[in-house]
Tab-separated table of C-alpha atoms and ligand atoms in Angstrom:
chain	number	residue	atom	x	y	z
Y	1	MET	CA	-32.761	27.169	40.159
Y	2	ALA	CA	-31.425	26.435	37.040
Y	3	ASN	CA	-32.989	26.650	33.739
Y	4	LEU	CA	-32.746	23.248	32.204
Y	5	ASN	CA	-34.203	23.959	28.713
Y	6	VAL	CA	-31.059	25.801	28.278
Y	7	LEU	CA	-28.278	24.478	29.724
Y	8	GLN	CA	-29.248	20.906	29.324
Y	9	PRO	CA	-32.139	20.032	26.908
Y	10	LYS	CA	-30.803	17.112	25.670
Y	11	LEU	CA	-30.365	15.154	29.220
Y	12	LEU	CA	-33.908	17.029	29.779
Y	13	ALA	CA	-35.470	15.300	26.719
Y	14	GLN	CA	-33.638	11.964	27.819
Y	15	PHE	CA	-35.080	11.501	31.393
Y	16	GLU	CA	-38.825	12.772	30.216
Y	17	ALA	CA	-38.325	9.741	28.049
Y	18	ILE	CA	-37.001	7.422	30.758
Y	19	ILE	CA	-39.837	8.572	33.276
Y	20	ASP	CA	-42.173	7.978	30.990
Y	21	ARG	CA	-41.233	4.282	30.391
Y	22	GLY	CA	-40.992	3.830	34.050
Y	23	GLU	CA	-37.362	3.211	33.276
Y	24	LEU	CA	-35.742	5.071	35.978
Y	25	SER	CA	-32.365	3.534	37.616
Y	26	GLN	CA	-31.702	2.691	41.321
Y	27	ALA	CA	-28.902	4.843	41.256
Y	28	TYR	CA	-27.134	7.689	39.203
Y	29	ILE	CA	-24.027	9.546	39.766
Y	30	PHE	CA	-24.947	13.093	37.698
Y	31	ALA	CA	-21.203	14.738	37.031
Y	32	GLY	CA	-19.833	17.624	35.396
Y	33	PRO	CA	-18.692	21.069	36.352
Y	34	ALA	CA	-20.528	23.481	38.854
Y	35	GLY	CA	-23.646	25.315	37.242
Y	36	VAL	CA	-24.317	22.921	34.839
Y	37	GLY	CA	-27.952	21.914	36.098
Y	38	LYS	CA	-27.197	18.845	38.367
Y	39	ALA	CA	-29.330	19.630	41.386
Y	40	ALA	CA	-31.578	21.142	39.156
Y	41	LEU	CA	-32.264	18.084	37.139
Y	42	ALA	CA	-32.247	16.085	40.282
Y	43	GLN	CA	-34.806	18.242	41.344
Y	44	TRP	CA	-36.742	18.051	38.128
Y	45	ILE	CA	-36.742	14.482	38.565
Y	46	ALA	CA	-38.677	14.500	42.067
Y	47	GLN	CA	-41.113	17.301	40.502
Y	48	ARG	CA	-41.669	14.776	37.697
Y	49	LEU	CA	-42.197	11.918	39.512
Y	50	PHE	CA	-44.882	13.320	42.079
Y	51	CYS	CA	-46.487	15.772	40.282
Y	52	GLN	CA	-50.095	15.255	40.007
Y	53	ASN	CA	-50.389	17.336	37.292
Y	54	VAL	CA	-47.797	16.049	33.995
Y	55	GLN	CA	-48.102	17.701	31.065
Y	56	GLU	CA	-46.856	16.748	27.521
Y	57	GLY	CA	-44.530	15.186	30.248
Y	58	GLN	CA	-43.567	18.501	32.035
Y	59	PRO	CA	-44.571	19.013	36.168
Y	60	CYS	CA	-46.653	21.805	36.243
Y	61	GLY	CA	-44.652	23.523	39.323
Y	62	GLN	CA	-48.289	24.796	40.174
Y	63	CYS	CA	-49.812	21.544	42.252
Y	64	ALA	CA	-49.492	20.787	45.964
Y	65	GLU	CA	-46.551	18.130	45.147
Y	66	CYS	CA	-44.483	20.220	42.931
Y	67	GLN	CA	-44.390	22.842	45.216
Y	68	ARG	CA	-43.728	20.745	47.852
Y	69	VAL	CA	-40.435	19.433	46.236
Y	70	LEU	CA	-39.485	22.880	45.034
Y	71	SER	CA	-39.252	24.134	48.575
Y	72	GLY	CA	-37.773	21.094	49.943
Y	73	ASN	CA	-40.228	19.927	52.028
Y	74	HIS	CA	-41.192	16.641	50.324
Y	75	PRO	CA	-41.118	13.660	52.707
Y	76	ASP	CA	-40.710	11.822	49.647
Y	77	VAL	CA	-37.562	13.402	48.167
Y	78	VAL	CA	-34.695	13.670	50.888
Y	79	TRP	CA	-31.648	15.927	50.019
Y	80	LEU	CA	-28.531	15.488	52.094
Y	81	GLN	CA	-26.758	19.300	51.422
Y	82	SER	CA	-23.632	20.063	53.299
Y	83	ASP	CA	-21.367	23.006	53.807
Y	84	ALA	CA	-19.362	21.203	56.105
Y	85	LYS	CA	-16.014	20.370	54.324
Y	86	SER	CA	-16.919	16.452	54.463
Y	87	ILE	CA	-19.988	14.348	54.886
Y	88	LYS	CA	-19.981	11.839	57.452
Y	89	VAL	CA	-21.153	8.332	58.220
Y	90	ASP	CA	-23.502	10.145	60.676
Y	91	ASP	CA	-25.002	12.401	57.998
Y	92	ILE	CA	-25.631	8.930	55.917
Y	93	ARG	CA	-27.158	7.480	59.310
Y	94	ASN	CA	-29.663	10.492	58.846
Y	95	LEU	CA	-30.432	9.845	55.759
Y	96	LYS	CA	-31.209	6.183	56.539
Y	97	ALA	CA	-33.274	7.301	59.399
Y	98	GLU	CA	-34.981	9.718	57.217
Y	99	MET	CA	-35.722	7.231	54.604
Y	100	SER	CA	-37.391	4.830	57.108
Y	101	LYS	CA	-40.093	7.482	57.619
Y	102	THR	CA	-40.403	8.276	54.085
Y	103	GLY	CA	-42.523	6.316	51.091
Y	104	VAL	CA	-45.502	6.347	53.507
Y	105	GLU	CA	-46.990	8.718	50.647
Y	106	SER	CA	-46.182	6.720	47.571
Y	107	ASN	CA	-44.051	3.961	46.916
Y	108	GLN	CA	-41.543	6.504	45.045
Y	109	ARG	CA	-38.697	7.808	46.628
Y	110	ILE	CA	-35.469	10.008	45.723
Y	111	PHE	CA	-32.611	10.814	48.049
Y	112	ILE	CA	-30.162	13.697	46.757
Y	113	VAL	CA	-26.480	13.642	47.743
Y	114	THR	CA	-24.886	17.028	46.287
Y	115	ASP	CA	-21.311	17.415	46.301
Y	116	ALA	CA	-20.980	13.495	46.512
Y	117	GLU	CA	-17.191	14.001	46.740
Y	118	LYS	CA	-17.116	15.468	49.703
Y	119	LEU	CA	-18.563	11.966	51.248
Y	120	THR	CA	-15.770	10.061	53.873
Y	121	ALA	CA	-14.804	6.413	52.288
Y	122	GLY	CA	-16.768	5.580	55.803
Y	123	ALA	CA	-19.701	7.239	54.170
Y	124	GLU	CA	-19.426	5.944	51.068
Y	125	ASN	CA	-19.172	2.433	52.422
Y	126	SER	CA	-22.420	3.288	54.663
Y	127	LEU	CA	-24.099	4.598	51.359
Y	128	LEU	CA	-23.289	1.193	49.556
Y	129	LYS	CA	-25.579	-0.554	52.041
Y	130	PHE	CA	-28.582	1.287	49.962
Y	131	TYR	CA	-26.864	-0.286	46.626
Y	132	GLU	CA	-26.608	-3.455	47.856
Y	133	GLU	CA	-30.137	-4.062	49.192
Y	134	PRO	CA	-32.205	-2.003	46.582
Y	135	VAL	CA	-35.540	-0.765	47.635
Y	136	PRO	CA	-38.629	-1.008	44.796
Y	137	GLY	CA	-38.993	2.867	44.121
Y	138	MET	CA	-35.915	4.001	45.199
Y	139	THR	CA	-33.698	6.110	43.409
Y	140	ILE	CA	-30.459	7.767	44.792
Y	141	ILE	CA	-29.175	10.825	42.545
Y	142	LEU	CA	-25.029	11.234	43.368
Y	143	THR	CA	-24.229	15.326	42.595
Y	144	THR	CA	-20.485	15.624	41.534
Y	145	SER	CA	-17.655	18.289	39.991
Y	146	ALA	CA	-15.155	15.396	41.319
Y	147	LYS	CA	-16.416	11.902	40.107
Y	148	ASN	CA	-12.951	10.831	40.188
Y	149	GLN	CA	-13.170	11.121	43.929
Y	150	LEU	CA	-15.385	9.018	44.285
Y	151	LEU	CA	-14.709	5.057	45.352
Y	152	PRO	CA	-15.063	2.925	42.386
Y	153	THR	CA	-17.111	0.633	44.083
Y	154	ILE	CA	-20.193	3.434	44.257
Y	155	VAL	CA	-19.297	4.443	40.784
Y	156	SER	CA	-19.940	1.027	38.967
Y	157	ARG	CA	-22.826	0.748	40.541
Y	158	ALA	CA	-24.333	3.695	39.485
Y	159	GLN	CA	-25.602	5.157	36.083
Y	160	VAL	CA	-22.852	8.206	35.582
Y	161	ILE	CA	-24.691	10.820	33.345
Y	162	ASN	CA	-21.888	13.418	32.483
Y	163	PHE	CA	-22.928	17.139	32.060
Y	164	GLN	CA	-21.568	19.121	29.883
Y	165	PRO	CA	-21.383	23.375	29.878
Y	166	ALA	CA	-23.831	24.962	27.945
Y	167	PRO	CA	-22.609	26.471	24.919
Y	168	ALA	CA	-21.820	30.598	25.969
Y	169	GLN	CA	-24.759	30.880	23.383
Y	170	ALA	CA	-26.844	29.447	25.758
Y	171	VAL	CA	-25.729	31.354	29.204
Y	172	ILE	CA	-25.633	35.021	27.003
Y	173	ASP	CA	-29.477	34.266	25.786
Y	174	GLN	CA	-30.395	33.551	29.150
Y	175	LEU	CA	-28.672	36.922	30.794
Y	176	MET	CA	-30.502	38.896	27.958
Y	177	ALA	CA	-33.900	37.747	28.310
Y	178	ALA	CA	-33.088	38.653	31.896
Y	179	GLY	CA	-32.929	42.136	30.510
Y	180	ILE	CA	-29.027	42.504	30.720
Y	181	ALA	CA	-27.019	44.324	27.700
Y	182	PRO	CA	-25.811	42.532	24.915
Y	183	GLN	CA	-22.557	43.413	25.206
Y	184	LEU	CA	-22.248	42.599	28.977
Y	185	ALA	CA	-24.115	39.492	28.469
Y	186	SER	CA	-21.948	38.289	25.636
Y	187	VAL	CA	-18.660	39.230	28.334
Y	188	ALA	CA	-20.198	37.522	31.221
Y	189	GLY	CA	-20.984	34.596	29.284
Y	190	HIS	CA	-17.644	33.894	27.472
Y	191	LEU	CA	-16.413	34.476	31.144
Y	192	THR	CA	-18.435	31.382	33.116
Y	193	ALA	CA	-20.898	28.476	31.579
Y	194	ASP	CA	-22.274	29.133	34.862
Y	195	GLY	CA	-25.549	30.658	34.123
Y	196	ALA	CA	-26.033	31.715	37.908
Y	197	ALA	CA	-23.035	32.573	38.258
Y	198	ALA	CA	-22.493	35.131	34.987
Y	199	GLN	CA	-25.759	36.604	35.674
Y	200	ALA	CA	-24.957	37.411	38.915
Y	201	MET	CA	-21.626	38.728	37.665
Y	202	ALA	CA	-23.300	40.699	35.016
Y	203	GLU	CA	-25.444	42.121	38.019
Y	204	ALA	CA	-22.606	43.794	39.771
Y	205	PRO	CA	-22.401	47.342	40.080
Y	206	GLN	CA	-18.726	47.357	38.938
Y	207	PHE	CA	-19.333	45.242	36.108
Y	208	GLU	CA	-20.003	47.482	33.210
Y	209	LYS	CA	-17.485	49.782	34.678
Y	210	GLN	CA	-14.910	46.702	34.203
Y	211	VAL	CA	-16.016	46.016	30.570
Y	212	GLY	CA	-15.941	50.094	30.263
Y	213	ALA	CA	-12.195	50.335	31.354
Y	214	VAL	CA	-11.067	47.421	29.370
Y	215	LEU	CA	-12.100	48.140	26.325
Y	216	MET	CA	-10.362	52.192	27.032
Y	217	LEU	CA	-7.273	50.419	27.871
Y	218	LEU	CA	-7.794	47.801	24.934
Y	219	ARG	CA	-7.872	51.106	22.726
Y	220	LYS	CA	-4.686	52.773	23.901
Y	221	THR	CA	-2.661	49.425	23.423
Y	222	ALA	CA	-3.881	48.426	19.642
Y	223	ALA	CA	-2.797	52.117	19.306
Y	224	GLN	CA	0.453	51.097	20.955
Y	225	ASP	CA	-0.322	54.457	22.657
Y	226	PRO	CA	1.950	55.013	25.815
Y	227	GLU	CA	-1.021	56.469	27.609
Y	228	ALA	CA	-2.095	53.146	27.950
Y	229	PHE	CA	0.458	52.857	30.867
Y	230	VAL	CA	-0.717	55.790	32.810
Y	231	MET	CA	-4.715	54.022	32.402
Y	232	VAL	CA	-3.604	50.876	34.733
Y	233	GLN	CA	-3.947	53.879	37.304
Y	234	THR	CA	-6.622	55.704	36.127
Y	235	GLN	CA	-9.057	53.215	34.826
Y	236	LEU	CA	-8.166	49.329	35.847
Y	237	LEU	CA	-6.991	49.572	39.721
Y	238	PRO	CA	-10.367	52.106	40.895
Y	239	ASN	CA	-12.330	48.608	39.398
Y	240	ALA	CA	-10.172	46.203	40.918
Y	241	LYS	CA	-10.624	46.465	44.445
Y	242	THR	CA	-11.271	42.622	45.416
Y	243	PRO	CA	-9.024	39.890	43.949
Y	244	ALA	CA	-11.887	38.619	42.248
Y	245	ASP	CA	-12.744	41.867	40.244
Y	246	GLN	CA	-9.108	41.665	39.217
Y	247	LYS	CA	-8.920	37.767	37.929
Y	248	GLN	CA	-11.987	39.511	36.445
Y	249	LEU	CA	-10.712	42.379	34.779
Y	250	LEU	CA	-7.582	40.266	33.599
Y	251	ALA	CA	-9.886	37.499	32.157
Y	252	MET	CA	-11.463	40.120	30.151
Y	253	LEU	CA	-8.063	41.454	28.646
Y	254	ALA	CA	-7.771	38.021	27.825
Y	255	LEU	CA	-11.130	37.866	26.093
Y	256	GLY	CA	-10.222	40.655	24.329
Y	257	TYR	CA	-7.038	39.525	22.988
Y	258	GLY	CA	-8.864	36.377	22.334
Y	259	ASP	CA	-11.358	37.643	20.458
Y	260	ALA	CA	-8.840	40.090	18.206
Y	261	LEU	CA	-6.327	36.751	17.577
Y	262	ASN	CA	-9.600	34.908	16.354
Y	263	ARG	CA	-10.410	37.928	13.997
Y	264	HIS	CA	-7.253	38.343	12.785
Y	265	TYR	CA	-6.935	34.866	12.002
Y	266	GLN	CA	-10.520	34.763	10.864
Y	267	VAL	CA	-11.313	32.219	12.584
Y	268	GLN	CA	-15.154	31.261	13.057
Y	269	ALA	CA	-15.661	31.658	16.577
Y	270	PRO	CA	-18.117	33.617	18.882
Y	271	GLN	CA	-16.562	37.028	19.810
Y	272	ALA	CA	-16.848	38.049	23.584
Y	273	PHE	CA	-17.101	41.872	22.803
Y	274	GLY	CA	-19.276	40.978	19.686
Y	275	GLN	CA	-18.182	43.121	16.787
Y	276	ALA	CA	-16.514	46.163	19.069
Y	277	GLU	CA	-14.798	48.372	16.941
Y	278	VAL	CA	-11.626	48.167	19.088
Y	279	ILE	CA	-11.407	44.468	18.223
Y	280	GLU	CA	-10.898	45.228	14.580
Y	281	GLN	CA	-8.090	47.575	15.397
Y	282	LEU	CA	-6.498	45.204	17.915
Y	283	SER	CA	-6.775	42.475	15.063
Y	284	GLU	CA	-5.139	44.777	13.096
Y	285	LEU	CA	-1.482	44.087	14.862
Y	286	SER	CA	0.689	40.755	13.734
Y	287	GLY	CA	-0.254	36.984	14.933
Y	288	PRO	CA	2.634	36.716	16.513
Y	289	VAL	CA	2.157	39.974	18.918
Y	290	LEU	CA	-1.342	38.969	19.337
Y	291	SER	CA	-0.030	35.776	20.705
Y	292	ARG	CA	2.442	37.132	22.626
Y	293	ALA	CA	0.492	39.450	24.151
Y	294	LEU	CA	-2.360	36.586	25.261
Y	295	ALA	CA	0.988	34.569	26.815
Y	296	ALA	CA	1.359	37.903	28.545
Y	297	ILE	CA	-1.844	38.535	30.348
Y	298	LEU	CA	-1.804	34.300	31.071
Y	299	ALA	CA	1.893	35.629	32.747
Y	300	ALA	CA	-0.229	38.222	34.810
Y	301	GLN	CA	-2.915	36.164	36.126
Y	302	ILE	CA	0.322	33.478	37.239
Y	303	LYS	CA	1.802	36.384	39.069
Y	304	LEU	CA	-1.190	37.349	40.132
Y	305	GLY	CA	-2.074	34.247	42.015
Y	306	GLN	CA	1.479	34.267	43.237
Y	307	ASN	CA	0.961	37.408	45.407
Y	308	VAL	CA	2.644	40.249	43.522
Y	309	THR	CA	0.075	42.818	43.155
Y	310	PHE	CA	-2.251	43.640	40.783
Y	311	GLN	CA	-1.039	47.351	39.662
Y	312	SER	CA	2.472	45.850	39.453
Y	313	ALA	CA	1.071	42.530	37.694
Y	314	VAL	CA	-0.454	44.865	34.803
Y	315	GLU	CA	2.035	47.361	34.382
Y	316	GLN	CA	4.134	44.700	33.586
Y	317	LEU	CA	1.741	43.516	31.167
Y	318	VAL	CA	1.081	46.692	29.583
Y	319	LEU	CA	4.563	47.773	29.485
Y	320	THR	CA	4.592	44.224	27.284
Y	321	LEU	CA	1.629	44.793	25.546
Y	322	LEU	CA	3.199	48.562	24.230
Y	323	GLU	CA	5.937	46.861	22.614
Y	324	GLY	CA	4.318	45.035	20.294
G	1	ZN	ZN1	-47.472	19.908	39.411
């Protein structure tokens, strides 16, 4: 699970205080993009409610109750997680059946529906009954990355908590703590705000090679060296085996030019490639040249989505970058 201290320190502190005061609401919607810790906070709340050894507002993570919550086996913590495209009325019925069994061990119960945008209208209406007949000690949490797809009647009955993505630096710190080299951590942290996804990305065997290949290419385009064109074949293609790798390489190129543009205009912004010498060189190109380069990278990204081959999209891109 995501590290909430890194991802959502403010929300964590808020919910610590809310639970301390016994003011947990009956219904919440945790809204925000993937990877921002929505399910992790729901799980933390469940642990905090049932932990038998809370210390300074934090569940211990060790006691039998915590362990049952963490393993998904706590009878009073019911998750509805579905890999299917939609969550149907039957799923809600099962949840209700599950609910009637629970609450035996304590007077507190918590129901968590993840990816709630997948609820069908029927399922949402069935869920509404929960809201209309509140049961003391029961909390329902819906997590969603598409709040606008929920019925207004569902949203209006819940307290909506908006999750913001963690700043890139928080993700980068997390990756470095996991032993990833600073430059790789920085690039991954700038490519995605999802800590778990960033870590998987940076730990993939091809990632370091991709960063290396992009830096080599940038060195050539910074020097307006026609050899850059050859590098598409020799450096980029071998590291662009899957569509995801291809997208990633273009995104890294965009980060490089973005860094250079910021440095060129002395914008105080976090640099994905840190203090790399090549970014310094690139930043000496003119502002309009750097802006055109970024626009050309964007155009290449769009072409890639339209089934133009990676090789032809990038060769054309490099020619544009070399035009200056
Ligand atoms: Zn505990």
